[in-house]
Amino acid sequence: MSPSISVPESEQPTAGSSATPSEAGSGGIGTEPTGTGMAGMWRSDSGGGVLGLKESADTDEPNKISVIFVSGGLECRGIRKVEEPERKYRIAMLCERGGKPVKEEDRGGDLTYGGGDTVTVKWFKGKTGSETFTRYGDWPES
């Protein structure tokens, strides 16, 4: 039996594939981003999906969902473990499609944030290679 990866509705990002940074009135998604830290909504430069990074304390023992990845009906939620504060993280996510766990698509990777408006994930589980994400929105406020 797979562990549940439910996230309260108030903490789930909603990102339409047609959202653009200039769109307004979409609950924080698609509006001009104002964040300067790692927390926010990040769109893959290669069209691979949307990565949501919630504000979370840097820790090597994470216990709260702080990473969400959405791509083509796949919804993944997980945690990030600090490797180098405010710069490098190990991320791990359990994935679902249509509300059912899809273990073979679970994601794992090393996330690097160098400041600014991009993050890079070097995938080692669920995908291969590196993927760059560009900030396009702030995390929706609860």
Coordinates of N, CA and C in Angstrom, one line a residue:
M1 N 0.8 -1.2 0.0 CA 0.0 0.0 0.0 C 0.9 1.2 0.0
S2 N 0.6 2.2 -0.9 CA 1.4 3.4 -1.0 C 0.9 4.4 0.1
P3 N 1.8 5.2 0.6 CA 1.4 6.3 1.6 C 0.6 7.3 0.8
S4 N -0.3 7.9 1.6 CA -1.2 9.0 1.0 C -0.3 10.2 0.8
I5 N -0.6 10.9 -0.3 CA 0.1 12.2 -0.6 C -0.9 13.3 -0.7
S6 N -2.0 13.3 0.0 CA -3.0 14.3 -0.1 C -2.4 15.6 0.5
V7 N -2.8 16.7 -0.2 CA -2.4 18.0 0.2 C -3.7 18.8 0.3
P8 N -3.8 19.6 1.4 CA -5.1 20.4 1.6 C -5.3 21.3 0.4
E9 N -6.5 21.4 0.0 CA -6.9 22.1 -1.2 C -6.3 23.5 -1.2
S10 N -6.3 24.1 0.0 CA -5.8 25.5 0.1 C -4.3 25.6 -0.2
E11 N -3.6 24.4 -0.2 CA -2.1 24.5 -0.5 C -1.8 23.9 -1.9
Q12 N -2.8 23.5 -2.7 CA -2.5 23.0 -4.0 C -2.4 24.1 -5.0
P13 N -1.4 24.1 -5.8 CA -1.3 25.1 -6.8 C -2.2 24.7 -8.0
T14 N -2.7 25.6 -8.7 CA -3.5 25.3 -9.9 C -2.8 26.1 -11.0
A15 N -2.4 25.4 -12.1 CA -1.7 26.0 -13.1 C -2.2 25.5 -14.5
G16 N -2.8 26.3 -15.2 CA -3.3 26.0 -16.5 C -2.1 26.0 -17.5
S17 N -2.1 25.1 -18.5 CA -1.0 25.1 -19.4 C -1.0 26.4 -20.3
S18 N -2.1 27.1 -20.3 CA -2.1 28.3 -21.1 C -1.8 29.6 -20.3
A19 N -1.5 29.5 -19.0 CA -1.3 30.6 -18.2 C 0.0 31.4 -18.6
T20 N -0.1 32.7 -18.7 CA 1.1 33.5 -19.0 C 1.4 34.5 -17.9
P21 N 2.6 35.0 -17.8 CA 2.9 35.9 -16.7 C 2.0 37.1 -16.7
S22 N 1.4 37.5 -17.8 CA 0.7 38.8 -17.8 C -0.8 38.6 -17.4
E23 N -1.2 37.3 -17.3 CA -2.6 37.1 -16.9 C -2.8 37.5 -15.5
A24 N -4.0 38.1 -15.2 CA -4.3 38.5 -13.8 C -5.5 37.7 -13.3
G25 N -5.7 37.8 -12.0 CA -6.9 37.2 -11.4 C -7.0 35.7 -11.4
S26 N -5.9 35.0 -11.3 CA -6.0 33.6 -11.3 C -5.4 33.0 -10.0
G27 N -5.7 33.7 -8.9 CA -5.2 33.2 -7.6 C -3.7 33.2 -7.4
G28 N -3.0 34.1 -8.1 CA -1.6 34.2 -7.9 C -0.8 33.5 -9.0
I29 N -1.5 32.6 -9.8 CA -0.8 31.8 -10.8 C -1.1 32.6 -12.1
G30 N -0.1 32.8 -12.9 CA -0.2 33.6 -14.2 C -0.1 35.1 -14.0
T31 N 0.1 35.6 -12.8 CA 0.3 37.0 -12.6 C 1.8 37.2 -12.5
E32 N 2.2 38.4 -12.7 CA 3.7 38.8 -12.7 C 4.2 38.3 -11.3
P33 N 5.3 37.5 -11.3 CA 5.8 37.1 -10.1 C 6.5 38.2 -9.3
T34 N 6.4 38.2 -8.0 CA 7.0 39.2 -7.2 C 8.1 38.6 -6.3
G35 N 8.1 37.3 -6.1 CA 9.0 36.6 -5.2 C 10.5 36.8 -5.6
T36 N 11.3 36.7 -4.6 CA 12.7 36.8 -4.9 C 13.5 35.6 -4.3
G37 N 12.8 34.8 -3.6 CA 13.4 33.6 -3.1 C 13.1 32.4 -3.9
M38 N 13.3 31.2 -3.3 CA 13.0 30.0 -4.1 C 11.5 29.6 -4.1
A39 N 10.8 30.1 -3.2 CA 9.3 29.7 -3.1 C 8.6 30.4 -4.3
G40 N 7.8 29.6 -5.0 CA 7.1 30.1 -6.2 C 6.7 29.0 -7.1
M41 N 6.1 29.5 -8.2 CA 5.7 28.6 -9.3 C 6.8 28.7 -10.4
W42 N 7.2 27.6 -10.9 CA 8.3 27.5 -11.9 C 7.9 26.7 -13.1
R43 N 8.0 27.2 -14.3 CA 7.6 26.5 -15.5 C 8.8 26.0 -16.2
S44 N 8.7 24.7 -16.7 CA 9.8 24.1 -17.4 C 10.1 24.8 -18.7
D45 N 11.4 25.1 -18.9 CA 11.7 25.7 -20.2 C 11.6 24.8 -21.4
S46 N 11.5 23.5 -21.1 CA 11.3 22.5 -22.2 C 9.9 22.0 -22.3
G47 N 9.0 22.7 -21.6 CA 7.6 22.2 -21.7 C 7.2 21.0 -20.9
G48 N 8.1 20.7 -19.9 CA 8.0 19.4 -19.1 C 7.0 19.5 -18.0
G49 N 6.5 20.7 -17.7 CA 5.6 20.8 -16.5 C 5.8 22.0 -15.7
V50 N 5.1 22.0 -14.5 CA 5.2 23.1 -13.6 C 5.7 22.6 -12.2
L51 N 6.6 23.3 -11.6 CA 7.2 22.9 -10.3 C 6.8 24.0 -9.3
G52 N 6.1 23.5 -8.3 CA 5.8 24.5 -7.2 C 6.6 24.3 -6.0
L53 N 7.2 25.3 -5.5 CA 8.1 25.3 -4.3 C 7.5 26.1 -3.2
K54 N 7.0 25.5 -2.2 CA 6.4 26.2 -1.1 C 7.5 26.7 -0.1
E55 N 7.2 27.8 0.5 CA 8.1 28.3 1.6 C 8.3 27.2 2.6
S56 N 9.5 26.9 3.0 CA 9.8 25.8 3.9 C 11.2 26.1 4.5
A57 N 11.3 25.8 5.8 CA 12.6 25.9 6.5 C 13.6 25.0 5.9
D58 N 14.8 25.4 5.7 CA 15.9 24.5 5.3 C 16.1 23.5 6.4
T59 N 16.0 22.2 6.1 CA 16.3 21.2 7.1 C 16.8 19.9 6.4
D60 N 17.5 19.1 7.2 CA 17.9 17.8 6.6 C 17.0 16.7 7.1
E61 N 15.9 17.1 7.8 CA 14.9 16.1 8.2 C 13.5 16.7 7.8
P62 N 13.2 16.8 6.5 CA 11.9 17.4 6.2 C 10.7 16.6 6.5
N63 N 9.6 17.2 6.9 CA 8.4 16.4 7.3 C 7.1 17.0 6.8
K64 N 7.2 18.0 5.9 CA 6.0 18.7 5.3 C 6.2 18.8 3.8
I65 N 5.1 18.6 3.1 CA 5.1 18.8 1.7 C 5.5 20.2 1.3
S66 N 6.6 20.3 0.5 CA 7.0 21.6 0.1 C 7.4 21.7 -1.4
V67 N 7.2 20.5 -2.1 CA 7.4 20.5 -3.6 C 6.2 19.8 -4.3
I68 N 5.8 20.5 -5.3 CA 4.7 19.9 -6.2 C 5.1 20.0 -7.6
F69 N 4.9 18.9 -8.4 CA 5.2 18.9 -9.8 C 4.0 18.4 -10.5
V70 N 3.5 19.2 -11.6 CA 2.4 18.8 -12.4 C 2.8 18.8 -13.8
S71 N 2.4 17.7 -14.5 CA 2.7 17.6 -16.0 C 1.8 16.6 -16.6
G72 N 1.0 17.1 -17.6 CA 0.2 16.2 -18.4 C -0.7 15.2 -17.6
G73 N -1.3 15.7 -16.6 CA -2.2 14.8 -15.8 C -1.5 14.1 -14.7
L74 N -0.2 14.2 -14.6 CA 0.6 13.6 -13.5 C 0.7 14.7 -12.4
E75 N 0.4 14.3 -11.2 CA 0.5 15.2 -10.0 C 1.4 14.6 -9.0
C76 N 2.5 15.2 -8.7 CA 3.5 14.7 -7.7 C 3.6 15.7 -6.5
R77 N 3.8 15.1 -5.4 CA 3.9 16.0 -4.1 C 5.0 15.3 -3.3
G78 N 5.8 16.2 -2.7 CA 6.9 15.6 -1.9 C 7.6 16.7 -1.0
I79 N 8.8 16.3 -0.7 CA 9.7 17.1 0.2 C 11.0 17.5 -0.4
R80 N 11.6 18.4 0.2 CA 13.0 18.7 -0.2 C 13.9 18.7 1.1
K81 N 15.1 18.2 0.9 CA 16.1 18.1 2.0 C 17.2 19.0 1.6
V82 N 17.6 19.8 2.5 CA 18.7 20.8 2.3 C 20.0 20.0 2.1
E83 N 20.8 20.3 1.1 CA 22.2 19.8 0.9 C 23.1 21.0 1.2
E84 N 22.8 22.2 0.7 CA 23.5 23.4 0.9 C 22.5 24.5 1.0
P85 N 22.4 25.1 2.2 CA 21.3 26.1 2.5 C 21.1 27.1 1.4
E86 N 19.9 27.3 1.0 CA 19.4 28.3 0.1 C 20.1 28.1 -1.3
R87 N 20.6 26.9 -1.6 CA 21.2 26.7 -2.9 C 21.0 25.3 -3.5
K88 N 21.2 24.2 -2.7 CA 21.1 22.9 -3.2 C 20.2 22.0 -2.4
Y89 N 19.3 21.3 -3.0 CA 18.3 20.4 -2.3 C 18.2 19.1 -3.0
R90 N 17.9 18.1 -2.2 CA 17.5 16.8 -2.8 C 15.9 16.8 -2.7
I91 N 15.2 16.5 -3.8 CA 13.8 16.5 -3.8 C 13.3 15.0 -4.1
A92 N 12.2 14.7 -3.4 CA 11.6 13.4 -3.6 C 10.1 13.5 -3.6
M93 N 9.4 13.0 -4.6 CA 7.9 13.1 -4.8 C 7.3 11.8 -5.1
L94 N 6.1 11.6 -4.5 CA 5.2 10.5 -4.9 C 4.2 11.1 -5.9
C95 N 3.9 10.3 -6.9 CA 3.1 10.8 -8.0 C 1.8 10.0 -8.2
E96 N 0.8 10.7 -8.7 CA -0.5 10.2 -8.9 C -1.0 10.6 -10.3
R97 N -1.8 9.8 -10.9 CA -2.5 10.1 -12.2 C -4.0 9.7 -12.0
G98 N -4.9 10.7 -12.1 CA -6.3 10.4 -11.9 C -6.6 10.0 -10.4
G99 N -5.8 10.5 -9.5 CA -6.0 10.1 -8.1 C -5.4 8.8 -7.7
K100 N -4.8 8.1 -8.6 CA -4.2 6.8 -8.3 C -2.7 6.8 -8.3
P101 N -2.0 6.2 -7.3 CA -0.6 6.2 -7.3 C 0.0 5.6 -8.5
V102 N 1.1 6.2 -9.0 CA 1.8 5.7 -10.2 C 3.3 5.6 -9.8
K103 N 3.6 4.6 -9.0 CA 4.9 4.4 -8.4 C 6.1 4.5 -9.4
E104 N 5.9 4.0 -10.7 CA 6.9 4.1 -11.6 C 7.2 5.5 -12.2
E105 N 6.3 6.4 -11.8 CA 6.6 7.8 -12.3 C 6.9 8.7 -11.1
D106 N 7.1 8.1 -9.9 CA 7.6 8.9 -8.8 C 8.9 9.6 -9.2
R107 N 9.1 10.8 -8.6 CA 10.2 11.7 -9.1 C 11.3 11.9 -7.9
G108 N 12.5 12.0 -8.3 CA 13.6 12.3 -7.4 C 14.6 13.1 -8.2
G109 N 15.3 14.0 -7.5 CA 16.3 14.8 -8.2 C 17.0 15.7 -7.3
D110 N 18.1 16.3 -7.8 CA 18.8 17.3 -7.1 C 18.5 18.7 -7.7
L111 N 18.0 19.6 -6.9 CA 17.5 20.9 -7.3 C 18.6 21.9 -6.9
T112 N 18.9 22.8 -7.8 CA 19.9 23.9 -7.6 C 19.2 25.2 -7.9
Y113 N 19.4 26.1 -6.9 CA 18.8 27.5 -7.0 C 20.0 28.4 -6.8
G114 N 20.3 29.2 -7.8 CA 21.4 30.1 -7.7 C 21.0 31.6 -7.4
G115 N 19.7 31.7 -7.0 CA 19.1 33.1 -6.9 C 18.5 33.4 -8.3
G116 N 17.8 34.5 -8.3 CA 17.2 34.9 -9.6 C 16.0 34.1 -9.9
D117 N 15.7 34.0 -11.2 CA 14.4 33.5 -11.7 C 14.5 32.1 -12.4
T118 N 15.5 31.3 -12.0 CA 15.6 29.9 -12.5 C 16.0 28.9 -11.5
V119 N 15.5 27.7 -11.6 CA 16.0 26.6 -10.8 C 16.3 25.5 -11.8
T120 N 17.2 24.6 -11.4 CA 17.5 23.5 -12.3 C 17.4 22.2 -11.5
V121 N 16.8 21.2 -12.1 CA 16.7 19.9 -11.4 C 17.4 18.9 -12.3
K122 N 18.3 18.1 -11.7 CA 19.0 17.0 -12.3 C 18.3 15.8 -11.8
W123 N 17.4 15.2 -12.7 CA 16.6 14.1 -12.3 C 17.4 12.8 -12.2
F124 N 17.1 12.0 -11.2 CA 17.7 10.6 -11.1 C 16.6 9.6 -10.9
K125 N 15.3 10.0 -10.8 CA 14.2 9.0 -10.7 C 13.0 9.6 -11.4
G126 N 12.4 8.8 -12.2 CA 11.2 9.2 -12.9 C 11.4 9.9 -14.2
K127 N 12.5 10.6 -14.3 CA 13.0 11.2 -15.6 C 14.5 11.2 -15.6
T128 N 15.1 11.5 -16.7 CA 16.5 11.6 -16.8 C 17.0 12.9 -17.3
G129 N 18.2 13.2 -17.1 CA 18.8 14.5 -17.5 C 18.5 15.6 -16.6
S130 N 18.8 16.8 -17.1 CA 18.6 18.1 -16.3 C 17.4 18.9 -16.9
E131 N 16.7 19.6 -16.1 CA 15.6 20.4 -16.6 C 15.7 21.8 -15.9
T132 N 15.6 22.8 -16.6 CA 15.6 24.2 -16.1 C 14.1 24.7 -16.0
F133 N 13.8 25.3 -14.9 CA 12.5 25.9 -14.7 C 12.7 27.4 -14.5
T134 N 11.8 28.2 -15.1 CA 11.8 29.7 -14.9 C 10.6 30.1 -14.1
R135 N 10.8 31.0 -13.2 CA 9.8 31.5 -12.3 C 8.7 32.2 -13.2
Y136 N 7.4 31.9 -12.9 CA 6.4 32.5 -13.6 C 5.2 32.9 -12.7
G137 N 5.3 32.6 -11.4 CA 4.3 33.1 -10.5 C 4.7 32.8 -9.1
D138 N 4.0 33.5 -8.2 CA 4.2 33.3 -6.8 C 3.3 32.1 -6.3
W139 N 3.7 31.5 -5.1 CA 2.9 30.5 -4.5 C 1.6 31.1 -4.1
P140 N 0.4 30.5 -4.4 CA -0.8 31.1 -4.0 C -0.9 31.2 -2.5
E141 N -1.4 32.4 -2.0 CA -1.6 32.5 -0.6 C -2.8 31.8 -0.1
S142 N -2.8 31.2 1.1 CA -3.9 30.5 1.6 C -5.0 31.4 2.1

